[in-house]
PDB file of C-alpha atoms in Angstrom:
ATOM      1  CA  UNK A   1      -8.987   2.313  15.110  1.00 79.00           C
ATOM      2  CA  UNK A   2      -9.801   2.891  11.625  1.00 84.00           C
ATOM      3  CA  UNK A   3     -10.876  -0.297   9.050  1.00 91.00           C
ATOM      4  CA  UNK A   4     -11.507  -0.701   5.866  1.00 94.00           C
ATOM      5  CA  UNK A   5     -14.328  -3.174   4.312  1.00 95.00           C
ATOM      6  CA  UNK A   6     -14.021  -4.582   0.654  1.00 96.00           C
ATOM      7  CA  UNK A   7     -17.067  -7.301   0.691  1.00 96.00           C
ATOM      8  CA  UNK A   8     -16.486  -8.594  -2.346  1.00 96.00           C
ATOM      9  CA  UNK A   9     -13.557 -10.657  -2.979  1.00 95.00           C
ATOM     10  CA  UNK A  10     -13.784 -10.912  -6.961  1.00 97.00           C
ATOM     11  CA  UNK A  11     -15.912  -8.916  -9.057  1.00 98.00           C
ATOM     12  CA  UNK A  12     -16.439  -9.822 -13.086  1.00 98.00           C
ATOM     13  CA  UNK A  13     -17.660  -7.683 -15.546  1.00 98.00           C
ATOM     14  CA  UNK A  14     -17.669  -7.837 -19.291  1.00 98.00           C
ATOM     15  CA  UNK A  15     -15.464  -5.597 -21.150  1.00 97.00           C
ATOM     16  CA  UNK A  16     -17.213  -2.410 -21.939  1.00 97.00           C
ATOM     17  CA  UNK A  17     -19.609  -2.444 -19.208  1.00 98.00           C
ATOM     18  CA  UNK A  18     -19.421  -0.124 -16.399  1.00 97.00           C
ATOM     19  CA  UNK A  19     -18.074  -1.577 -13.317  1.00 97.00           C
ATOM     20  CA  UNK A  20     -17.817  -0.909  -9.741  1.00 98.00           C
ATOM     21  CA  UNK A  21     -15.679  -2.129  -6.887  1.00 98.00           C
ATOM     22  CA  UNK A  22     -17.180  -1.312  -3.094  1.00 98.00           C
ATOM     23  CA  UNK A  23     -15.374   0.137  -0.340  1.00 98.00           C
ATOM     24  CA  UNK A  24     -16.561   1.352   3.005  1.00 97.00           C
ATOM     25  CA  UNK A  25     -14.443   2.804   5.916  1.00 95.00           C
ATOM     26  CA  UNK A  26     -14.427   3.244   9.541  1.00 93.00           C
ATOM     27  CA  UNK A  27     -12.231   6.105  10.761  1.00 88.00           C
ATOM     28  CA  UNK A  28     -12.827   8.696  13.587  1.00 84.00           C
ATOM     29  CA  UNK A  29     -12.453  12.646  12.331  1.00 84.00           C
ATOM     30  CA  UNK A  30     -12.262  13.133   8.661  1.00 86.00           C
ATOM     31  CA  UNK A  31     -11.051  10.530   6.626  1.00 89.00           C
ATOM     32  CA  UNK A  32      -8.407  10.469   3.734  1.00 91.00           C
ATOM     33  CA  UNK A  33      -9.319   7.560   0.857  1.00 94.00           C
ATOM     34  CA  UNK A  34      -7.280   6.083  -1.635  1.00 94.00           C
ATOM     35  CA  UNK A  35      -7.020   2.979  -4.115  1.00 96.00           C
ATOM     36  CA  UNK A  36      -4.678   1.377  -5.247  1.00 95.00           C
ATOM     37  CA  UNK A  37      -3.954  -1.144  -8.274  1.00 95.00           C
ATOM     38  CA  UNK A  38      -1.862  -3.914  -7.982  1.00 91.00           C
ATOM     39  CA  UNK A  39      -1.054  -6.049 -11.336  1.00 89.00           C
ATOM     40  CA  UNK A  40       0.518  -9.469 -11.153  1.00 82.00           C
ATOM     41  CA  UNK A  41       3.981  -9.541  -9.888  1.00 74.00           C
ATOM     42  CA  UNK A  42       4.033  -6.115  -9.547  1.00 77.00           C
ATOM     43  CA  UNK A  43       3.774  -3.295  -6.666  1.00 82.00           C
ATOM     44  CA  UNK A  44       0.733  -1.207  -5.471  1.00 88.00           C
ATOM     45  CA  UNK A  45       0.065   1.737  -7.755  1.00 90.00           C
ATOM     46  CA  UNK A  46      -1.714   5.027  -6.475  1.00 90.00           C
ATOM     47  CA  UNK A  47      -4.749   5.372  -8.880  1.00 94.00           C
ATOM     48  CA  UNK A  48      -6.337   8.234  -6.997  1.00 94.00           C
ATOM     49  CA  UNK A  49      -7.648   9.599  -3.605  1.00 92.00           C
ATOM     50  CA  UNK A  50      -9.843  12.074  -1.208  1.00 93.00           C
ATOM     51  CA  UNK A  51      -8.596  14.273   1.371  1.00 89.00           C
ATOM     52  CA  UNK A  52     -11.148  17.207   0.989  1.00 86.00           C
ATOM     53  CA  UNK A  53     -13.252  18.849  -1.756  1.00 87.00           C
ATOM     54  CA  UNK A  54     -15.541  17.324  -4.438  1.00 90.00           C
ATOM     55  CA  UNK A  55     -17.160  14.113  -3.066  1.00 92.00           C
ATOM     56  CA  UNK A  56     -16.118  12.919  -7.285  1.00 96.00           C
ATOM     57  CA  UNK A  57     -12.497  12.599  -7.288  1.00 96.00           C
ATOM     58  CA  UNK A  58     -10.730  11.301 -10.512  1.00 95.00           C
ATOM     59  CA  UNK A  59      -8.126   9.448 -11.274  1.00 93.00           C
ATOM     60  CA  UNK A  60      -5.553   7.594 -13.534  1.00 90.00           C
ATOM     61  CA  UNK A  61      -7.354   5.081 -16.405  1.00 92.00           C
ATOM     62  CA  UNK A  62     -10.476   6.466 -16.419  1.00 95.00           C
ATOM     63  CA  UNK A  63     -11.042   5.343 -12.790  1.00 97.00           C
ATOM     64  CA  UNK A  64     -13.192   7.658 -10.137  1.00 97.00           C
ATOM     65  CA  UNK A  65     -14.457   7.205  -6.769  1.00 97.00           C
ATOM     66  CA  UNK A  66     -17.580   8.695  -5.349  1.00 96.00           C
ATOM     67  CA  UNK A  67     -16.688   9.655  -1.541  1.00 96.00           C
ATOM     68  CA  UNK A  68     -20.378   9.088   0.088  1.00 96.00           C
ATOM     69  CA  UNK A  69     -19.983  10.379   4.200  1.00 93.00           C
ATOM     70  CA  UNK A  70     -23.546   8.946   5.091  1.00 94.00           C
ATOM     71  CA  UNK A  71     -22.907   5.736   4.122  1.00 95.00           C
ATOM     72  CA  UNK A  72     -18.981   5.846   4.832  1.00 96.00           C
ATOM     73  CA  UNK A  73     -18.425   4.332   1.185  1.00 97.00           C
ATOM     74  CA  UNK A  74     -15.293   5.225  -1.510  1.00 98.00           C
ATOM     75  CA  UNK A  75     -16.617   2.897  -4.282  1.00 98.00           C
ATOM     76  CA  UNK A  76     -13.949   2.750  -7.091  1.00 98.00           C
ATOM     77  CA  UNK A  77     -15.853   2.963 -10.657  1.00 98.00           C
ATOM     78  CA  UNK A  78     -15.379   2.977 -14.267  1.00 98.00           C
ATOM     79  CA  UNK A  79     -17.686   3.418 -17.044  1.00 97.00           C
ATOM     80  CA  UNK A  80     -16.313   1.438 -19.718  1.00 97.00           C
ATOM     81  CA  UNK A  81     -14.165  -1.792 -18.616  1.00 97.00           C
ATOM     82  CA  UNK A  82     -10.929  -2.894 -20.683  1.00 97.00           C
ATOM     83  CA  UNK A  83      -9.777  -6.224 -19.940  1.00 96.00           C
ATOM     84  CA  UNK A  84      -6.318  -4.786 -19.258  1.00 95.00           C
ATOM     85  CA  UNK A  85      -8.044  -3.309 -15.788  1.00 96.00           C
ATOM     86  CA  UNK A  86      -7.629  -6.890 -14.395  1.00 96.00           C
ATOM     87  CA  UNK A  87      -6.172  -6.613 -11.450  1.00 96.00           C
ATOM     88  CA  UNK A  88      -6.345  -6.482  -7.353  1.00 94.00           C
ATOM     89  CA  UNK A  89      -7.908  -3.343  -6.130  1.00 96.00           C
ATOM     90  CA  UNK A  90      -6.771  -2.175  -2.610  1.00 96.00           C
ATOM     91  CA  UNK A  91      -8.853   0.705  -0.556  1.00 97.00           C
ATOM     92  CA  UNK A  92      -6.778   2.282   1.782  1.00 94.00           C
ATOM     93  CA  UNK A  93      -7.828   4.909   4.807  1.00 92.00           C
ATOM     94  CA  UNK A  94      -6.415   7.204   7.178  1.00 86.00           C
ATOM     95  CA  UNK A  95      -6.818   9.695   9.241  1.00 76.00           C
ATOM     96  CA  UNK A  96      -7.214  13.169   8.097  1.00 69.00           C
ATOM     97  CA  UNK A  97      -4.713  14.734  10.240  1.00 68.00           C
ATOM     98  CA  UNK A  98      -1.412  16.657   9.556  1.00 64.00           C
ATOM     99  CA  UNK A  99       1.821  14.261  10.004  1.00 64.00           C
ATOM    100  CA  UNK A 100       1.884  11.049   9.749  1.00 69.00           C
ATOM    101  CA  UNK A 101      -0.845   8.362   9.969  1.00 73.00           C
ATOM    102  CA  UNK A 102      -0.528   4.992   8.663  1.00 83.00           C
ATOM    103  CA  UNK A 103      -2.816   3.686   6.039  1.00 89.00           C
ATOM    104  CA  UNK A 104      -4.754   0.642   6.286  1.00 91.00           C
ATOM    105  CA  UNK A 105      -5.698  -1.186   3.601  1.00 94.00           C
ATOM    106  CA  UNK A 106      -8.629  -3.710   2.739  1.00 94.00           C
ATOM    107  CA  UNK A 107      -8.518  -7.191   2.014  1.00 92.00           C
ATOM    108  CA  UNK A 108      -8.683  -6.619  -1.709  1.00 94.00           C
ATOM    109  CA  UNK A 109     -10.624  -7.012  -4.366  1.00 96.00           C
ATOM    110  CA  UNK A 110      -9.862  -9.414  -7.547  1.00 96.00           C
ATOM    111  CA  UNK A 111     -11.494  -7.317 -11.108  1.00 97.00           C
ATOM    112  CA  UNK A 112     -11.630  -9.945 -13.620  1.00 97.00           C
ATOM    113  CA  UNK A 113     -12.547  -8.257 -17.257  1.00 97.00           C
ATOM    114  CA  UNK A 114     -13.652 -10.581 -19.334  1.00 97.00           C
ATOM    115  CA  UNK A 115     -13.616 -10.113 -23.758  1.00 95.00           C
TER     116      UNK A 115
ATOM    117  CA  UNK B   1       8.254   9.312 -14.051  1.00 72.00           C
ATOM    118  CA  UNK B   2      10.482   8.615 -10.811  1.00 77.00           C
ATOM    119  CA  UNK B   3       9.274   5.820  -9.196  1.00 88.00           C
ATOM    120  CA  UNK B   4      10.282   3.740  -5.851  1.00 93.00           C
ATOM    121  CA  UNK B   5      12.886   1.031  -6.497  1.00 94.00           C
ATOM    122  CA  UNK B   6      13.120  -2.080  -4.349  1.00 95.00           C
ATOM    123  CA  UNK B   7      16.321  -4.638  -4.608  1.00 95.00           C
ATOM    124  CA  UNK B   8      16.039  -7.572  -4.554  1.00 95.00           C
ATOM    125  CA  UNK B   9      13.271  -8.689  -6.489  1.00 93.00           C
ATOM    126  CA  UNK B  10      12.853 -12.192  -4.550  1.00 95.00           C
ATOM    127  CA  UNK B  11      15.178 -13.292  -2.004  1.00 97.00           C
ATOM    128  CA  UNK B  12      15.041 -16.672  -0.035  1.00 97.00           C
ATOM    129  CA  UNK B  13      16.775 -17.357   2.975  1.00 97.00           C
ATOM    130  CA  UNK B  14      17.743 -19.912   6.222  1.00 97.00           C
ATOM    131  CA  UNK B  15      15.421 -19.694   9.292  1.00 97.00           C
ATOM    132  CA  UNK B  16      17.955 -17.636  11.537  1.00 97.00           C
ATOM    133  CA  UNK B  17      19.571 -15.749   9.086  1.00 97.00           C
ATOM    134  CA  UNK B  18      19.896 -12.057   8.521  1.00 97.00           C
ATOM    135  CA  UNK B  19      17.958 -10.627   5.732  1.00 98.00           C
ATOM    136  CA  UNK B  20      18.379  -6.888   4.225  1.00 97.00           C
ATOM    137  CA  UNK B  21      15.880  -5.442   1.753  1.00 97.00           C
ATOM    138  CA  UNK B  22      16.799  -2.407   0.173  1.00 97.00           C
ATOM    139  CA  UNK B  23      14.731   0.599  -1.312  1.00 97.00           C
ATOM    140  CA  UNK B  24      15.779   3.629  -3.415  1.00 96.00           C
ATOM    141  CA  UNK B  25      12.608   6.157  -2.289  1.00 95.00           C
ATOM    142  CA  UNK B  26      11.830   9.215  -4.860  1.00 93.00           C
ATOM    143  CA  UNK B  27      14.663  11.330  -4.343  1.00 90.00           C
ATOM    144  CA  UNK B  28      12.604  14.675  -3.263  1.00 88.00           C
ATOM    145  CA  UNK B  29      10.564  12.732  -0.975  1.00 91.00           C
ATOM    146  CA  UNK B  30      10.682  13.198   3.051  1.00 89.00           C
ATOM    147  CA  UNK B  31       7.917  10.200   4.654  1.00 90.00           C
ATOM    148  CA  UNK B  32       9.773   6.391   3.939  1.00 93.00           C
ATOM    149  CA  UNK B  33       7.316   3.490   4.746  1.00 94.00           C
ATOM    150  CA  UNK B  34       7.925  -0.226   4.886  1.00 97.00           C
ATOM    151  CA  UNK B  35       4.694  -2.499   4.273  1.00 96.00           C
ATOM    152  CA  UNK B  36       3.741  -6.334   3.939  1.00 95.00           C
ATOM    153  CA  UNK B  37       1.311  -8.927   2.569  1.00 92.00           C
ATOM    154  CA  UNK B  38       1.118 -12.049   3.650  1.00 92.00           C
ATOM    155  CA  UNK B  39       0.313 -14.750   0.407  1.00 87.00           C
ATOM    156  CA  UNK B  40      -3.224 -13.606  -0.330  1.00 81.00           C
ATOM    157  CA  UNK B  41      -3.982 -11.429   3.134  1.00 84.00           C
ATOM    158  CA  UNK B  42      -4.240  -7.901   3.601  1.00 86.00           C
ATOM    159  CA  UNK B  43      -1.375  -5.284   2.721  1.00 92.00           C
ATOM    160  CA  UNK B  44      -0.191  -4.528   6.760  1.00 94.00           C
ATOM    161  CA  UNK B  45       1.874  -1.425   7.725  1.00 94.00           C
ATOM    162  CA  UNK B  46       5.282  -2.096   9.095  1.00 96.00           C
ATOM    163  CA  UNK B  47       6.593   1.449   9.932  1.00 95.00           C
ATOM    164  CA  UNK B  48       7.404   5.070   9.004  1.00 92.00           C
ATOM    165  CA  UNK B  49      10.435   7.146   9.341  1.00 92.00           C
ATOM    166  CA  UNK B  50      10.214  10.564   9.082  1.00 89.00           C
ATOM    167  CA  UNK B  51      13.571  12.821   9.704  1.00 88.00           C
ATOM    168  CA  UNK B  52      15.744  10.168  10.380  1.00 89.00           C
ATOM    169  CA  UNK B  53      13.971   8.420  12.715  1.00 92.00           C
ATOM    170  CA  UNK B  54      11.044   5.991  13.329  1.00 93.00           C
ATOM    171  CA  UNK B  55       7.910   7.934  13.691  1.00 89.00           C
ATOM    172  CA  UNK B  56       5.494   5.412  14.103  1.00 89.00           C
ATOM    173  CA  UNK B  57       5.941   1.191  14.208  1.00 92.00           C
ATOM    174  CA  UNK B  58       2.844  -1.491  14.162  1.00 93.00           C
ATOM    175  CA  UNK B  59       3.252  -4.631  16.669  1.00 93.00           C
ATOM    176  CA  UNK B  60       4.684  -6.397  13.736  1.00 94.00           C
ATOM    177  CA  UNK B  61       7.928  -4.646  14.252  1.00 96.00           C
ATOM    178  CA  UNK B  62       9.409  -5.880  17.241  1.00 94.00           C
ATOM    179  CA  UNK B  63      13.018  -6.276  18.145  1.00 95.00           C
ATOM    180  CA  UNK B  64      14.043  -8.186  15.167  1.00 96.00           C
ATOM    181  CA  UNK B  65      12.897  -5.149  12.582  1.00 97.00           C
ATOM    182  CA  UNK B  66      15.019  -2.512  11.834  1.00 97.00           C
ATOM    183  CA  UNK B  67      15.036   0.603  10.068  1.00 97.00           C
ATOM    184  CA  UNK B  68      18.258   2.797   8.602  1.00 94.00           C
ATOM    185  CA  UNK B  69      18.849   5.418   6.067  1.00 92.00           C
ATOM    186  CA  UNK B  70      21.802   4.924   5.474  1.00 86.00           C
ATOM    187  CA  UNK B  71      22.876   7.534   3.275  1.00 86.00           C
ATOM    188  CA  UNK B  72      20.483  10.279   1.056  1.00 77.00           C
ATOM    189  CA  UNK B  73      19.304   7.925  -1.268  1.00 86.00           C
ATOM    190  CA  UNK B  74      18.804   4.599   0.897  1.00 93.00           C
ATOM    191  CA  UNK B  75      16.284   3.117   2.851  1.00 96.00           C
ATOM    192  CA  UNK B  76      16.530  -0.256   4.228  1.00 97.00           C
ATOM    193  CA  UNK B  77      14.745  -2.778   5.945  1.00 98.00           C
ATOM    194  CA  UNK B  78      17.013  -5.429   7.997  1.00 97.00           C
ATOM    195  CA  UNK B  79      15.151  -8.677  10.016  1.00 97.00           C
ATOM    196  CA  UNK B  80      18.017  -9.886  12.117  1.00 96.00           C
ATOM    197  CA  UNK B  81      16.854 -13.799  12.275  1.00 95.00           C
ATOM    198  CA  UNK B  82      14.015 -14.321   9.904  1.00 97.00           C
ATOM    199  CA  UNK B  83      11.010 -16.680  10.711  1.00 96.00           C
ATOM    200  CA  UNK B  84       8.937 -18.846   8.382  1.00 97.00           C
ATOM    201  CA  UNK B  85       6.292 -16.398   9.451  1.00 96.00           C
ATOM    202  CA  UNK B  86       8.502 -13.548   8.022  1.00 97.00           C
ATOM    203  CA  UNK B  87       7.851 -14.927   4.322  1.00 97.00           C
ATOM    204  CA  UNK B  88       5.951 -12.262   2.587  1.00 96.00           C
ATOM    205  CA  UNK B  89       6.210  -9.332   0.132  1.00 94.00           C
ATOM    206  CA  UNK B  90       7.755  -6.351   1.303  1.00 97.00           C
ATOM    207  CA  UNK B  91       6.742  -3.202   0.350  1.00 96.00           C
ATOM    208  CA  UNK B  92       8.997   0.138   0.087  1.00 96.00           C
ATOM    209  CA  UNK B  93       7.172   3.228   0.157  1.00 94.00           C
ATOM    210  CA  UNK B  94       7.772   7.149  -0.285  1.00 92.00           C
ATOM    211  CA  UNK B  95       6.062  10.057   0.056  1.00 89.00           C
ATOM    212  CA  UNK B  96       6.622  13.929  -0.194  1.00 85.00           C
ATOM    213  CA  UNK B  97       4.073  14.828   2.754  1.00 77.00           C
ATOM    214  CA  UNK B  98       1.984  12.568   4.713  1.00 62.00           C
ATOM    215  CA  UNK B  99      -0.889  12.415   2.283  1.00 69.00           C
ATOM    216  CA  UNK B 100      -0.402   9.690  -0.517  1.00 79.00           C
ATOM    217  CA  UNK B 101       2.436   6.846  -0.710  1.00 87.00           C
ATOM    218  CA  UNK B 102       3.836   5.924  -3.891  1.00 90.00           C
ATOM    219  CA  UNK B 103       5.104   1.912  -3.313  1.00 93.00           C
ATOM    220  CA  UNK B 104       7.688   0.195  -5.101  1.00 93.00           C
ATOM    221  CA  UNK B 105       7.441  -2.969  -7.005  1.00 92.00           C
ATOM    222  CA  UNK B 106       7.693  -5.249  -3.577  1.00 93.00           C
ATOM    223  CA  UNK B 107      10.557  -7.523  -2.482  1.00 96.00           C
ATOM    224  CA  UNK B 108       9.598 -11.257  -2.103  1.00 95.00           C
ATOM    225  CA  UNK B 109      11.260 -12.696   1.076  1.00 97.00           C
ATOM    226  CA  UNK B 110      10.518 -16.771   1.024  1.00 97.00           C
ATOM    227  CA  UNK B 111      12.201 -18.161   4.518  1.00 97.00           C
ATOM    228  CA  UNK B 112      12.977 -21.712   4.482  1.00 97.00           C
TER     229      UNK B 112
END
């Protein structure tokens, strides 16, 4: 069954430093990656994904994600933090198959941005 | 941008009672998802319904879940006598294959 790891609960950063948010992934065949943002008091928003391609994939407010097959990461990265990117970050995974196939998502990760 | 749109925002009801959330998916979309958290756990999939039927359910949704789409723009989620362990946020979601799902804002459902 496939699983996805976020070790870190809460990561801080100061505003305008780079920042990084981990995610590894357990998944038999190829996987599909995603993350997703959720603010407070407000739904899960798509901020980008792999299926296939360029292990770089970018997405919506500057974010990208380096897919890494070795070490079965997706770590979600920014260069440049702006306190509005506080928020829950979810990793999702699954299978890379035609038709349907749930996603399952991490635990979560808390991105505080500090001024 | 077209987005999914979930009614109601919060809704609290009796242990026992019959609870209906309701979700508007993107209107060109075929894949309709309902998801949950738990208060600070782990977003968990519900089920999928894919040409007007279920095409996959977790262990979640047992015999009190159900699924309808009602009419072309619908997609609802009924629990036919909630728990206290049913209080959670519910999440509507749509997709136009079976690669990314776009969520709606949630529904909180607080059983008391």
């Amino acid at each position: 069954a496939q699983s996805v790891a976020q070790p870190e609960d809460q990561v801080n950063v100061a505003e305008g430093n780079p920042l990084t948010v981990k995610c590894t992934y357990s998944v038999s065949g190829n996987p599909y990656l995603f993350w997703y943002v959720q603010y407070p008091n407000r739904g899960l928003q798509f901020l980008l994904k792999y299926i296939t391609g360029d292990n770089l994939v970018k997405g919506s407010y500057g974010f990208e994600a380096e897919f890494n097959k070795s070490q079965t990461s997706f770590h979600l990265k920014k260069p440049s933090a702006l306190v509005s990117d506080s928020a829950l970050y979810f990793c999702a995974v699954r299978k890379g198959s035609t038709g349907f196939q749930k996603l399952v998502f991490g635990t979560g990760t808390r991105l505080l941005v500090s001024p | 941008e077209p987005e999914v749109t979930q009614t109601p925002s919060h809704q609290v009801t009796q242990m026992g009672q019959e609870v209906i959330l309701r979700c508007v998916p993107i209107s060109n979309h075929l894949y309709f998802y309902w998801y949950r958290q738990i208060l600070g756990q782990k977003v968990e999939f519900l089920v999928s319904f894919y040409n007007n039927e279920i095409s996959e359910k977790s262990e979640i949704f047992d015999d009190q879940f159900s699924v309808e789409r009602p009419d072309g723009s619908n997609f609802t989620l009924k629990i036919r006598s909630t728990k206290l362990e049913d209080s959670a946020m519910y999440f509507c979601a749509s997709s136009v294959t079976a690669s990314e799902a776009f969520f709606g804002q949630g529904t909180r459902l607080t059983v008391v």
